[in-house]
Short mmCIF file of C-alpha atoms in Angstrom, two decimals:
data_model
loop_
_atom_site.label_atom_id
_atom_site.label_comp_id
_atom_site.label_asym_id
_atom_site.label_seq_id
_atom_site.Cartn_x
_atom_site.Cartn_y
_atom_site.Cartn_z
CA UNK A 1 -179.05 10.23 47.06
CA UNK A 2 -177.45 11.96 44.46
CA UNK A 3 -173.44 10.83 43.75
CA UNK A 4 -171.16 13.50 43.12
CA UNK A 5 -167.83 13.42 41.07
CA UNK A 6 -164.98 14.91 43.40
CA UNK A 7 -162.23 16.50 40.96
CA UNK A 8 -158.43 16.81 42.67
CA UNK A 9 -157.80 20.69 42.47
CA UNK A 10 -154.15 21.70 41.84
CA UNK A 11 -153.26 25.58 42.65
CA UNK A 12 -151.28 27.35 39.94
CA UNK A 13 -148.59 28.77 41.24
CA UNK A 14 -145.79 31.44 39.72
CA UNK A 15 -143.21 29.70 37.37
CA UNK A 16 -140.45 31.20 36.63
CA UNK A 17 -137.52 31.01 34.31
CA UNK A 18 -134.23 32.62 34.80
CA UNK A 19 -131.64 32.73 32.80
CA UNK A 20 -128.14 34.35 33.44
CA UNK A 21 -125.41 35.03 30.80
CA UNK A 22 -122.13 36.56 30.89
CA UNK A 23 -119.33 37.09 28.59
CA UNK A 24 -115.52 38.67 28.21
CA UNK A 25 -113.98 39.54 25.18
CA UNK A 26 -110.49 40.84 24.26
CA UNK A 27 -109.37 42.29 20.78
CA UNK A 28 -107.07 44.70 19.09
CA UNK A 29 -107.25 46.50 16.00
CA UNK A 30 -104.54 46.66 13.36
CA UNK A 31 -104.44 49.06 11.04
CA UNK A 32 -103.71 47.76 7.71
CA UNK A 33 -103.63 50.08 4.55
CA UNK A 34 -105.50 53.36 4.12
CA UNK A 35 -108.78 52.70 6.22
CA UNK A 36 -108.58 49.13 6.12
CA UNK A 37 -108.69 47.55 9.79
CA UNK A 38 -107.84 43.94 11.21
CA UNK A 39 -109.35 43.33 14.86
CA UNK A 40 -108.67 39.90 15.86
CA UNK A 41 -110.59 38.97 18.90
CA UNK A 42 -111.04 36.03 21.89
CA UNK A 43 -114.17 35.72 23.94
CA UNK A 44 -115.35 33.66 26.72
CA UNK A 45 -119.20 33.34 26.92
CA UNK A 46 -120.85 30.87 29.26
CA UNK A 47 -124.90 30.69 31.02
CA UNK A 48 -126.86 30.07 34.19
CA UNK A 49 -130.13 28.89 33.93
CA UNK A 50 -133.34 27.78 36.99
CA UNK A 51 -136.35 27.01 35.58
CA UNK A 52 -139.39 25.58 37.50
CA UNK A 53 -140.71 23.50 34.44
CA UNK A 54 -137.26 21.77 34.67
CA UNK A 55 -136.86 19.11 37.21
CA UNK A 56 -133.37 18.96 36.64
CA UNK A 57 -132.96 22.70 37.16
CA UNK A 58 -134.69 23.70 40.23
CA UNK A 59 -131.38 25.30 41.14
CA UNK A 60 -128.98 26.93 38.95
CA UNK A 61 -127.38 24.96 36.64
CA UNK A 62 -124.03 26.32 34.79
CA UNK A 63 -123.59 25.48 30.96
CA UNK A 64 -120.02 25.03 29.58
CA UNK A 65 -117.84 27.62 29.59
CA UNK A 66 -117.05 28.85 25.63
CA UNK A 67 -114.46 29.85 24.20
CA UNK A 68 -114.39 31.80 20.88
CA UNK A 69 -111.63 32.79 18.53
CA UNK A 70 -112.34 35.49 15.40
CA UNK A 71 -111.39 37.97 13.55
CA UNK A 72 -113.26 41.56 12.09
CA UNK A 73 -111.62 43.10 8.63
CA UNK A 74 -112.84 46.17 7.61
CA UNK A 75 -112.44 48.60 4.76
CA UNK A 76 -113.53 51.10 2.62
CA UNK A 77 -113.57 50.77 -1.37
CA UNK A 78 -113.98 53.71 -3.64
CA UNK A 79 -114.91 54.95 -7.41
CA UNK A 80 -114.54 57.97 -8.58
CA UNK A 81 -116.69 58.97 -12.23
CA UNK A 82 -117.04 62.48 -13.79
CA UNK A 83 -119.39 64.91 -12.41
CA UNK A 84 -123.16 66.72 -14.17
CA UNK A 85 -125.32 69.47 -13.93
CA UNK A 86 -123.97 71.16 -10.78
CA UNK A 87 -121.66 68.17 -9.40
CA UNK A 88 -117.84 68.62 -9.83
CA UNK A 89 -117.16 64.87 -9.43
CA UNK A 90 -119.05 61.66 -8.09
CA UNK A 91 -117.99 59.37 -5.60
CA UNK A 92 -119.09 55.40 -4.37
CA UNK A 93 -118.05 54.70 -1.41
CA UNK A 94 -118.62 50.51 -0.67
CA UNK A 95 -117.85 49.92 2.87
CA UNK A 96 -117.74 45.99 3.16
CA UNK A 97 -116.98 44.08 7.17
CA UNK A 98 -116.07 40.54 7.26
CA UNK A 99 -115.81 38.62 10.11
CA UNK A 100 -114.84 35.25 11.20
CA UNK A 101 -115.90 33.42 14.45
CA UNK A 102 -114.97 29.75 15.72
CA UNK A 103 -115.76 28.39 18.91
CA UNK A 104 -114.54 24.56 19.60
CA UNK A 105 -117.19 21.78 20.71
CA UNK A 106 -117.69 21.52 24.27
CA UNK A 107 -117.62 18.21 26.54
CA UNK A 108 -120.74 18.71 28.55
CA UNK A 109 -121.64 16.33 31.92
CA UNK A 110 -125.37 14.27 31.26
CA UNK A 111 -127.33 16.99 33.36
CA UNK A 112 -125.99 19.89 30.85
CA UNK A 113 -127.49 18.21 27.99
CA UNK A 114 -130.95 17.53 29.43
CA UNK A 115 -131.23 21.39 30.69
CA UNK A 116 -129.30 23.44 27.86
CA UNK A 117 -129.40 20.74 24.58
CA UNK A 118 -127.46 20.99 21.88
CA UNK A 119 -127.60 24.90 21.17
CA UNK A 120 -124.77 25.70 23.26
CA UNK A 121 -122.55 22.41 23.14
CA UNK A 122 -122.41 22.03 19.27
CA UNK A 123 -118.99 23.42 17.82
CA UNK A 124 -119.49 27.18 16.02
CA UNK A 125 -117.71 28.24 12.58
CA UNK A 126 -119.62 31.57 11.16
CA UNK A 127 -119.11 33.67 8.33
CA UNK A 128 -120.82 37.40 8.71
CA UNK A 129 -120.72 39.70 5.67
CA UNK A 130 -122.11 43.24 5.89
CA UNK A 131 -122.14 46.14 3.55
CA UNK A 132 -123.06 49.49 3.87
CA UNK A 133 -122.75 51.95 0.46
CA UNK A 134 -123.40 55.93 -0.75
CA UNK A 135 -122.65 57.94 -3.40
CA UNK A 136 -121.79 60.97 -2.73
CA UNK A 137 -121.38 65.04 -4.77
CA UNK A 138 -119.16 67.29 -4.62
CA UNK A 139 -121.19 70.74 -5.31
CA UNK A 140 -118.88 72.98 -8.33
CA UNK A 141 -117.18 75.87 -6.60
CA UNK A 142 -117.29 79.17 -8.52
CA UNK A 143 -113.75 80.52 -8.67
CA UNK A 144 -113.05 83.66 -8.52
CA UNK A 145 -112.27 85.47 -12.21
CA UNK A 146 -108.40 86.40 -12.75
CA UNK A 147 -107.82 90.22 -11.66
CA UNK A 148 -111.28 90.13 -9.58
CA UNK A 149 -110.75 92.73 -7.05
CA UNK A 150 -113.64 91.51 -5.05
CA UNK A 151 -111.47 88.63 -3.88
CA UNK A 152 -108.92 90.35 -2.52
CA UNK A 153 -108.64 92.60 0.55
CA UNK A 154 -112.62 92.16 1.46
CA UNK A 155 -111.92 88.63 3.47
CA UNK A 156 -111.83 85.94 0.56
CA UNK A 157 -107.93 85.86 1.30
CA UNK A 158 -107.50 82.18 1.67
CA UNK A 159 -107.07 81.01 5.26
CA UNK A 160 -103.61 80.05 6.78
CA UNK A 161 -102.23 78.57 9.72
CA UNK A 162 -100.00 80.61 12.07
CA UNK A 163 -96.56 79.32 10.53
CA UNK A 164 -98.25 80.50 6.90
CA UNK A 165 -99.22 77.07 5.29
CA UNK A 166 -102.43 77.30 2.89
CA UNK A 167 -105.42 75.85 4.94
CA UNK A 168 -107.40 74.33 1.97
CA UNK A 169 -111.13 75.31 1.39
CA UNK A 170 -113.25 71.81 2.21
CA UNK A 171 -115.49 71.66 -0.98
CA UNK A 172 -119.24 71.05 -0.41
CA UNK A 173 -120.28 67.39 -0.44
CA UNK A 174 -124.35 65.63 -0.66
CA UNK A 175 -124.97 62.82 -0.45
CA UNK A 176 -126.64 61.45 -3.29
CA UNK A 177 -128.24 57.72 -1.95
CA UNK A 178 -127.11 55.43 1.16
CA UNK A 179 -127.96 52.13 1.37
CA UNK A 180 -127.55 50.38 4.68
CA UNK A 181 -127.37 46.85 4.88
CA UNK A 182 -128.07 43.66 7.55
CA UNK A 183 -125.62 41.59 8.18
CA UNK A 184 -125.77 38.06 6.72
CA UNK A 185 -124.23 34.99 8.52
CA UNK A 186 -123.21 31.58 7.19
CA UNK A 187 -122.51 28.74 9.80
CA UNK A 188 -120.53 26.15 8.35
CA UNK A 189 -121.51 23.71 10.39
CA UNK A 190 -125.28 23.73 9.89
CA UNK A 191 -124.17 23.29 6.50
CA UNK A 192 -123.01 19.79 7.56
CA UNK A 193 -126.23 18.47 5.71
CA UNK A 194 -124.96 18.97 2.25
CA UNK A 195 -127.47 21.72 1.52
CA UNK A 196 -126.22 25.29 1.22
CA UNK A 197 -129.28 27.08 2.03
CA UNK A 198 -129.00 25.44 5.20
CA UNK A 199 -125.87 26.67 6.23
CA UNK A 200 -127.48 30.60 5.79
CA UNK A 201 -128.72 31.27 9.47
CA UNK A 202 -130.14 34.81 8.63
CA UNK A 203 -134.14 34.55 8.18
CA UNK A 204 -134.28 38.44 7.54
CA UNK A 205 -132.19 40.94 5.46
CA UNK A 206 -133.10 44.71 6.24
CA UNK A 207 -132.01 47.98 4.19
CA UNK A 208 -132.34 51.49 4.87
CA UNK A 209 -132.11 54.28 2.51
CA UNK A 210 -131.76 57.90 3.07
CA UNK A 211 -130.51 60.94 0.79
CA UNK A 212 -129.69 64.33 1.56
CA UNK A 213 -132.21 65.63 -1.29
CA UNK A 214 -134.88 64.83 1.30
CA UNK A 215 -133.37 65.37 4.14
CA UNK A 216 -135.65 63.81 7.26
CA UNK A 217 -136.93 60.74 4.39
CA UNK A 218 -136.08 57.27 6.15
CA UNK A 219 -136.92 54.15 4.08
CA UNK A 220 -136.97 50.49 5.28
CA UNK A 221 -137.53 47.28 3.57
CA UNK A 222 -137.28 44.02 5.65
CA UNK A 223 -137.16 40.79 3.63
CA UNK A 224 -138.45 37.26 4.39
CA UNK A 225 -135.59 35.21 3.04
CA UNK A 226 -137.10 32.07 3.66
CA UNK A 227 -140.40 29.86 2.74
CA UNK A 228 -142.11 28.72 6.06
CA UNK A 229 -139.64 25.50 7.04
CA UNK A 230 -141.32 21.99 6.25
CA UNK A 231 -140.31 18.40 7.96
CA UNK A 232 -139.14 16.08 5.72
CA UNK A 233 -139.82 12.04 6.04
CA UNK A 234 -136.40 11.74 7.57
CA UNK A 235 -136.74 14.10 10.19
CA UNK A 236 -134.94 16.87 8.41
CA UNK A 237 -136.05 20.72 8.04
CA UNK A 238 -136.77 21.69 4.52
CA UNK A 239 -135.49 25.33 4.01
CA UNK A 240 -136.39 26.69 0.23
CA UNK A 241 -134.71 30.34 -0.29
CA UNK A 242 -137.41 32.24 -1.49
CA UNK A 243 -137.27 36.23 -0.92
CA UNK A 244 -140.14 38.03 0.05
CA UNK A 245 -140.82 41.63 1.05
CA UNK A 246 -142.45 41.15 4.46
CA UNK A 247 -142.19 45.20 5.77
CA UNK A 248 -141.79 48.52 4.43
CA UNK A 249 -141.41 51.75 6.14
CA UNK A 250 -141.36 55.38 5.18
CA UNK A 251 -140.59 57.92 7.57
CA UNK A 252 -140.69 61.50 7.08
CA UNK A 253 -140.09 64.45 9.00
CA UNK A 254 -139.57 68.01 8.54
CA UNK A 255 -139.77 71.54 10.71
CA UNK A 256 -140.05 75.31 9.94
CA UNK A 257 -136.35 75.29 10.15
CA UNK A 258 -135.86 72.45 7.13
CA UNK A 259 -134.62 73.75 3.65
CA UNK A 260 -137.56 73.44 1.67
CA UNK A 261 -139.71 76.10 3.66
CA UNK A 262 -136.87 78.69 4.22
CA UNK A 263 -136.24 78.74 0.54
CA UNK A 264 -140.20 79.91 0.05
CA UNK A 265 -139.37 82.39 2.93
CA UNK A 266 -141.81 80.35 5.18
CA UNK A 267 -138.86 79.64 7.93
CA UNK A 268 -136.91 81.19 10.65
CA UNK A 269 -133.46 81.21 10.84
CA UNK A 270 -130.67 81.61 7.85
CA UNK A 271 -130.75 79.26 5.31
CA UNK A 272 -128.41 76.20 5.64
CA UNK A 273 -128.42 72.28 6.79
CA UNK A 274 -131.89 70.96 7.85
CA UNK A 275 -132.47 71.13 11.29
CA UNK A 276 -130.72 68.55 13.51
CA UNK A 277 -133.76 68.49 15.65
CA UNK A 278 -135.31 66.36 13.53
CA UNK A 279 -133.37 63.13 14.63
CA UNK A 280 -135.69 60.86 16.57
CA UNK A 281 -135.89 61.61 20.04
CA UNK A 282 -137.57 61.55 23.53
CA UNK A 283 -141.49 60.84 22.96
CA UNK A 284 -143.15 63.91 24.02
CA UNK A 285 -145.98 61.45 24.66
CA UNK A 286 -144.29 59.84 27.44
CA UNK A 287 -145.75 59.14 30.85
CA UNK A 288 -144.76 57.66 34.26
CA UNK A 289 -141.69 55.11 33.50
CA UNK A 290 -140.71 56.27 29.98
CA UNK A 291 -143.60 54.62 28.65
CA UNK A 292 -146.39 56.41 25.60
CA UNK A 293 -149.48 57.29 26.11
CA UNK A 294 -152.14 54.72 24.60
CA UNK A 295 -149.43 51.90 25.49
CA UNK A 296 -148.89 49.45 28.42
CA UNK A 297 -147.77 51.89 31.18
CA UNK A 298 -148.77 55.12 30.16
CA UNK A 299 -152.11 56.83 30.88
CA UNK A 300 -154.59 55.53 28.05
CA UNK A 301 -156.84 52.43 29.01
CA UNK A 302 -156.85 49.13 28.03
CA UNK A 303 -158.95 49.19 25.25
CA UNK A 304 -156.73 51.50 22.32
CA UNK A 305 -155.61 49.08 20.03
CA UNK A 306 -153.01 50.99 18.71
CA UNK A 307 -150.22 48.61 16.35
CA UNK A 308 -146.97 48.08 17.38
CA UNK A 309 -145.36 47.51 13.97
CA UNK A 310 -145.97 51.16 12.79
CA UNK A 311 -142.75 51.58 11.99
CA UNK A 312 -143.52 55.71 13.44
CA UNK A 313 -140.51 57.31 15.04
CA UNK A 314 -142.12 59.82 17.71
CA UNK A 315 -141.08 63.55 16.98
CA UNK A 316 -138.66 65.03 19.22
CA UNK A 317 -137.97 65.75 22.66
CA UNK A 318 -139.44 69.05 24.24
CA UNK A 319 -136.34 71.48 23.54
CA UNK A 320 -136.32 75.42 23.80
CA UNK A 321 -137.00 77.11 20.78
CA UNK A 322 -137.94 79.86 19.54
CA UNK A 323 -142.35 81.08 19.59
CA UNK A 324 -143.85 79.20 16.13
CA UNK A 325 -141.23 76.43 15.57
CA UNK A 326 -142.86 73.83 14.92
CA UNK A 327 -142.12 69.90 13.73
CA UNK A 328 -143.93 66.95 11.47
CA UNK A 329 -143.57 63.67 11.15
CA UNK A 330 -145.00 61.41 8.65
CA UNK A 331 -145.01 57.52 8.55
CA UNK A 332 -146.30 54.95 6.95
CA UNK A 333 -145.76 51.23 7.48
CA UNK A 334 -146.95 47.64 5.17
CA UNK A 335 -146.92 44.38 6.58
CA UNK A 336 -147.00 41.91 4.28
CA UNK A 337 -146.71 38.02 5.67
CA UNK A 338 -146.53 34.86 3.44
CA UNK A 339 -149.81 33.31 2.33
CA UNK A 340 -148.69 30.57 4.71
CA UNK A 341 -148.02 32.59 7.25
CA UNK A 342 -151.01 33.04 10.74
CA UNK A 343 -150.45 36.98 10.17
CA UNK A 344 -152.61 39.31 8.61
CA UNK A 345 -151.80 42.31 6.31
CA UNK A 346 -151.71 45.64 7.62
CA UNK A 347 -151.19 49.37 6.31
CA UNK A 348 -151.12 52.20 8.32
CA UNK A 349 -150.19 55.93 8.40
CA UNK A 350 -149.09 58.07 11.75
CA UNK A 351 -148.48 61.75 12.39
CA UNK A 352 -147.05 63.33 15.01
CA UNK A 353 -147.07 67.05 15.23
CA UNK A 354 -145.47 69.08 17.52
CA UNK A 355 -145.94 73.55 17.88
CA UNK A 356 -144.99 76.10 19.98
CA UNK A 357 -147.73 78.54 20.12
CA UNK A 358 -146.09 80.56 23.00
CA UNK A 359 -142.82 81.07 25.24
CA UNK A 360 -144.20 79.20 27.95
CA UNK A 361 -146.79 76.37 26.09
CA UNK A 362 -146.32 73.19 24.40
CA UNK A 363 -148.21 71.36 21.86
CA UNK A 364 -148.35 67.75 20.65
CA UNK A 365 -150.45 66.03 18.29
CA UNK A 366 -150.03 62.43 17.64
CA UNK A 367 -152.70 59.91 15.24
CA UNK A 368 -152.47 56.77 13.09
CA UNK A 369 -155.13 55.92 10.73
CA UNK A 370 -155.13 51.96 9.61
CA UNK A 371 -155.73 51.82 5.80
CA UNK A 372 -157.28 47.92 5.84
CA UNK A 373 -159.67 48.76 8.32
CA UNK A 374 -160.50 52.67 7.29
CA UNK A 375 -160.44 54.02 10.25
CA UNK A 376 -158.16 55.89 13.30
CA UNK A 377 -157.10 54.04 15.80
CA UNK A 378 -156.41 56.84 17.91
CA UNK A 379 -155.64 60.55 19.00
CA UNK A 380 -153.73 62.15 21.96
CA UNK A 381 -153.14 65.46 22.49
CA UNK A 382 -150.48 66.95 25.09
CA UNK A 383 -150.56 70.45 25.75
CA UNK A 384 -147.48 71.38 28.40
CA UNK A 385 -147.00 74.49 30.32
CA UNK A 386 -143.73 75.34 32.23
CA UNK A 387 -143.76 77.32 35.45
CA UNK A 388 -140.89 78.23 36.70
CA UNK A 389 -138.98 74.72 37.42
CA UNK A 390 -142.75 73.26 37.40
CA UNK A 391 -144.33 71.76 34.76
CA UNK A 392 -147.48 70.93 33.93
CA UNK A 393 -148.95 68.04 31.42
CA UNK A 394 -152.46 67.88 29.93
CA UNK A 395 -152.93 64.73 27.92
CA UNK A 396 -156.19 64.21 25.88
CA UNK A 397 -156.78 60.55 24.46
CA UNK A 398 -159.65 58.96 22.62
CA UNK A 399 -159.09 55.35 21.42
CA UNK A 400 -160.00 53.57 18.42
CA UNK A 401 -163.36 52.40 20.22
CA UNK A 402 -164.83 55.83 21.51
CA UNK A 403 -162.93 55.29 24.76
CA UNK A 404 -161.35 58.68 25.88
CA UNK A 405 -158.98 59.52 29.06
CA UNK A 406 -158.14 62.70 30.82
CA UNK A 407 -154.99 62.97 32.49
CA UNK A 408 -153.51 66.25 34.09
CA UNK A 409 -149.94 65.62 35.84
CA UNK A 410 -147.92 68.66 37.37
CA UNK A 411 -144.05 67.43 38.06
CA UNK A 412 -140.52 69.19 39.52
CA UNK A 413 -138.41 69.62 36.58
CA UNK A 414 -135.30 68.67 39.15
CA UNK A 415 -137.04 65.38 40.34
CA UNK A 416 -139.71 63.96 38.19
CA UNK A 417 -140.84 62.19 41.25
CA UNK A 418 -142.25 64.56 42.92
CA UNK A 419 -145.42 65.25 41.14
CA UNK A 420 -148.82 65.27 41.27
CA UNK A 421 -151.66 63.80 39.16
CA UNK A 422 -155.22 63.23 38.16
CA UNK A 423 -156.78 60.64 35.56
CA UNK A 424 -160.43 60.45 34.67
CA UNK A 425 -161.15 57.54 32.11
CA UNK A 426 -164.85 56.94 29.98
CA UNK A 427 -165.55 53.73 28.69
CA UNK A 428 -168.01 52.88 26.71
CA UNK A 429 -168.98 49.37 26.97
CA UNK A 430 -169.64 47.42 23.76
CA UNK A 431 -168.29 49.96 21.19
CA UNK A 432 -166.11 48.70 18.38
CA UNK A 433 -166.62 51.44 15.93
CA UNK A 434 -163.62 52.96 14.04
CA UNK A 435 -162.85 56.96 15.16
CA UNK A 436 -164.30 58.89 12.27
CA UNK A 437 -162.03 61.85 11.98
#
């Protein structure tokens, strides 16, 4: 007779881990000089927390109330140098924040310690520093000649208010360059060790540059600030400041309606500011739950493999418009981790196109091709018809493994609820091959 080893079996349950935190704050701002504001501020922060991995916290356990005093001052800082070409005058406009935030220690109880640590019990003393900056035109205005009789009596009168004051003419402005900054915050009391690296508690500083030559160009950098921590002998955390450019972004997007085009006569419409349609907006790719198609939620199976660090900003929202407006956006996104670091490199370009061939259809167009693996990763097309306060959603996708999905949806413009829909999915078992275009 055989033995046979009898092994205790345990069934896994669901854990869970909740976590509940509320805050209050009061402030008031001061105005100081010009556009120079004090806000002084109090808050009162404080957290529940039940975890099932806890035995201490099988029930809700409350962490010490906070309380945090600080105070924001903000201003504006300008320079002023002689203007070229067909600027009048130049402007640099530094826009710097400060702010100061100091919460006391707490006295927690035994049982606070063991379920919260030391994260929200240690006393709080931050510096923040931000800084935002542009430089800025103002276009030359061509004055009318002395004795021109074209300025007079053929409505270039200069405008007045009803009690006869001169209303003066706002000159034309561009913006040159802006350069948006992160925030960077210093806690005092990490740098309680003696090192100042340690007491900088941002891991990441971010800037974003835009200009009004290209009007619709976004660009991103995101640095690493610091090498991969290290434990020392003495059970300290080794922090060496060493930048690195971890992410860049460009984003570009333009319509029949942007400058460019209506200058080579290729728009609609008279010519002026870029179209304001071409701020990021609702994904036309959407699907049930506000979530895209080819994404967890929306209508494209499992197996697209699309990257979620594209840095892509979907085009627009469907809006009205007029028959043969159209809209493009280009992206590309780098990913570059330390040596050190588990992550891989990654390049990759999206476009997302959006036309309106007629009064009543819509067209989308959305792809991203990865550059390190040469090869798409995907395609959907959305074509979407409007009847009456109907509408109706056709939604081709093939994934980056051959994988393609149907899905036709028609919904109540009123209630988006009320709808009706049909998916048909092919999968194609044991397929890894990149789309070829």
């Amino acid at each position: 007779m055989r033995g046979a080893l009898l092994q205790p079996y345990t069934e896994i349950g669901d854990i869970a881990d909740t976590n509940l935190n509320w805050s209050a704050n009061v402030d008031f701002q001061q105005n100081l000089i010009g556009s120079t504001t004090l806000t002084p501020s109090v808050s009162w922060s404080g957290e529940l927390r039940r975890a099932d991995t806890l035995a201490l916290a099988q029930d809700f356990v409350a962490a010490p109330t906070r309380v945090s005093f600080g105070a924001a001052l903000r201003s504006d800082i300008y320079g002023f140098l002689p203007g070229f070409g067909p600027w009048e005058r130049l402007r640099h406009k530094v826009s710097p924040s400060l702010s100061y935030s100091y919460s006391p220690e707490v006295q927690p109880t035994d049982l606070q310690k063991e379920v919260f640590g030391s994260a929200v019990i240690n006393p709080r003393n931050v510096l923040t520093l931000g800084l935002n900056q542009t430089f800025e035109a103002r276009v030359r205005s061509d004055e009318p000649e002395e004795g021109d009789s074209t300025s007079v009596g053929l409505g270039m009168e200069p405008q007045r208010t009803e009690d006869g004051f001169l209303i003066p003419e706002q000159a034309e402005t561009q913006l040159l360059l802006g350069i948006q900054t992160s925030a960077l915050a210093y806690d005092f009391v990490a740098d309680s060790t003696g090192r100042v690296v340690d007491g900088l508690t941002t891991a990441s500083l971010n800037n974003t540059i835009r200009s009004d030559f290209l009007r619709g160009l976004t660009i991103s950098m995101r640095h690493d600030l610091f090498e991969d921590p290290v434990s020392t002998p003495d059970g300290l955390t080794d922090k060496k400041f060493a930048p690195h450019l971890e992410g860049m972004n460009f984003n570009y997007s333009f319509s029949n309606r942007s400058s460019i085009f209506r200058w080579l006569g290729f728009g609609g419409g008279e010519v002026g500011d870029d179209d304001p349609s071409q701020e990021p907006g609702q994904d036309p790719f959407a699907g049930p739950g506000g979530s895209a198609l080819g994404q967890s939620g929306g209508a494209a199976d499992q197996e697209s493999i699309v990257p979620t660090q594209t840095g892509r900003s979907l085009v627009g929202g469907r809006e009205s418009g007029p028959v043969g407006a159209w809209q493009l956006n280009l992206g590309y996104s780098l990913i570059r981790p330390r040596e050190s670091s588990p992550g891989q490199a990654s390049q990759s370009l999206a476009v997302n196109f959006t036309l309106k061939p007629t009064q009543a259809w819509d067209m989308s167009w959305r792809t991203s091709y990865d550059l390190e693996n040469g090869g798409f990763n995907d395609h959907i097309i959305r074509l979407t018809r409007d009847i009456h306060r109907w509408q109706a959603n056709f939604d081709f996708l093939q994934t980056a493994n051959g994988n393609w999905t149907f899905r036709f949806e028609v919904s109540l413009t009123d209630n988006r609820d009320l709808k009706f829909d049909y998916q048909q999915r092919s999968i194609d078992r044991g397929t890894t091959q990149r789309l070829p275009f």
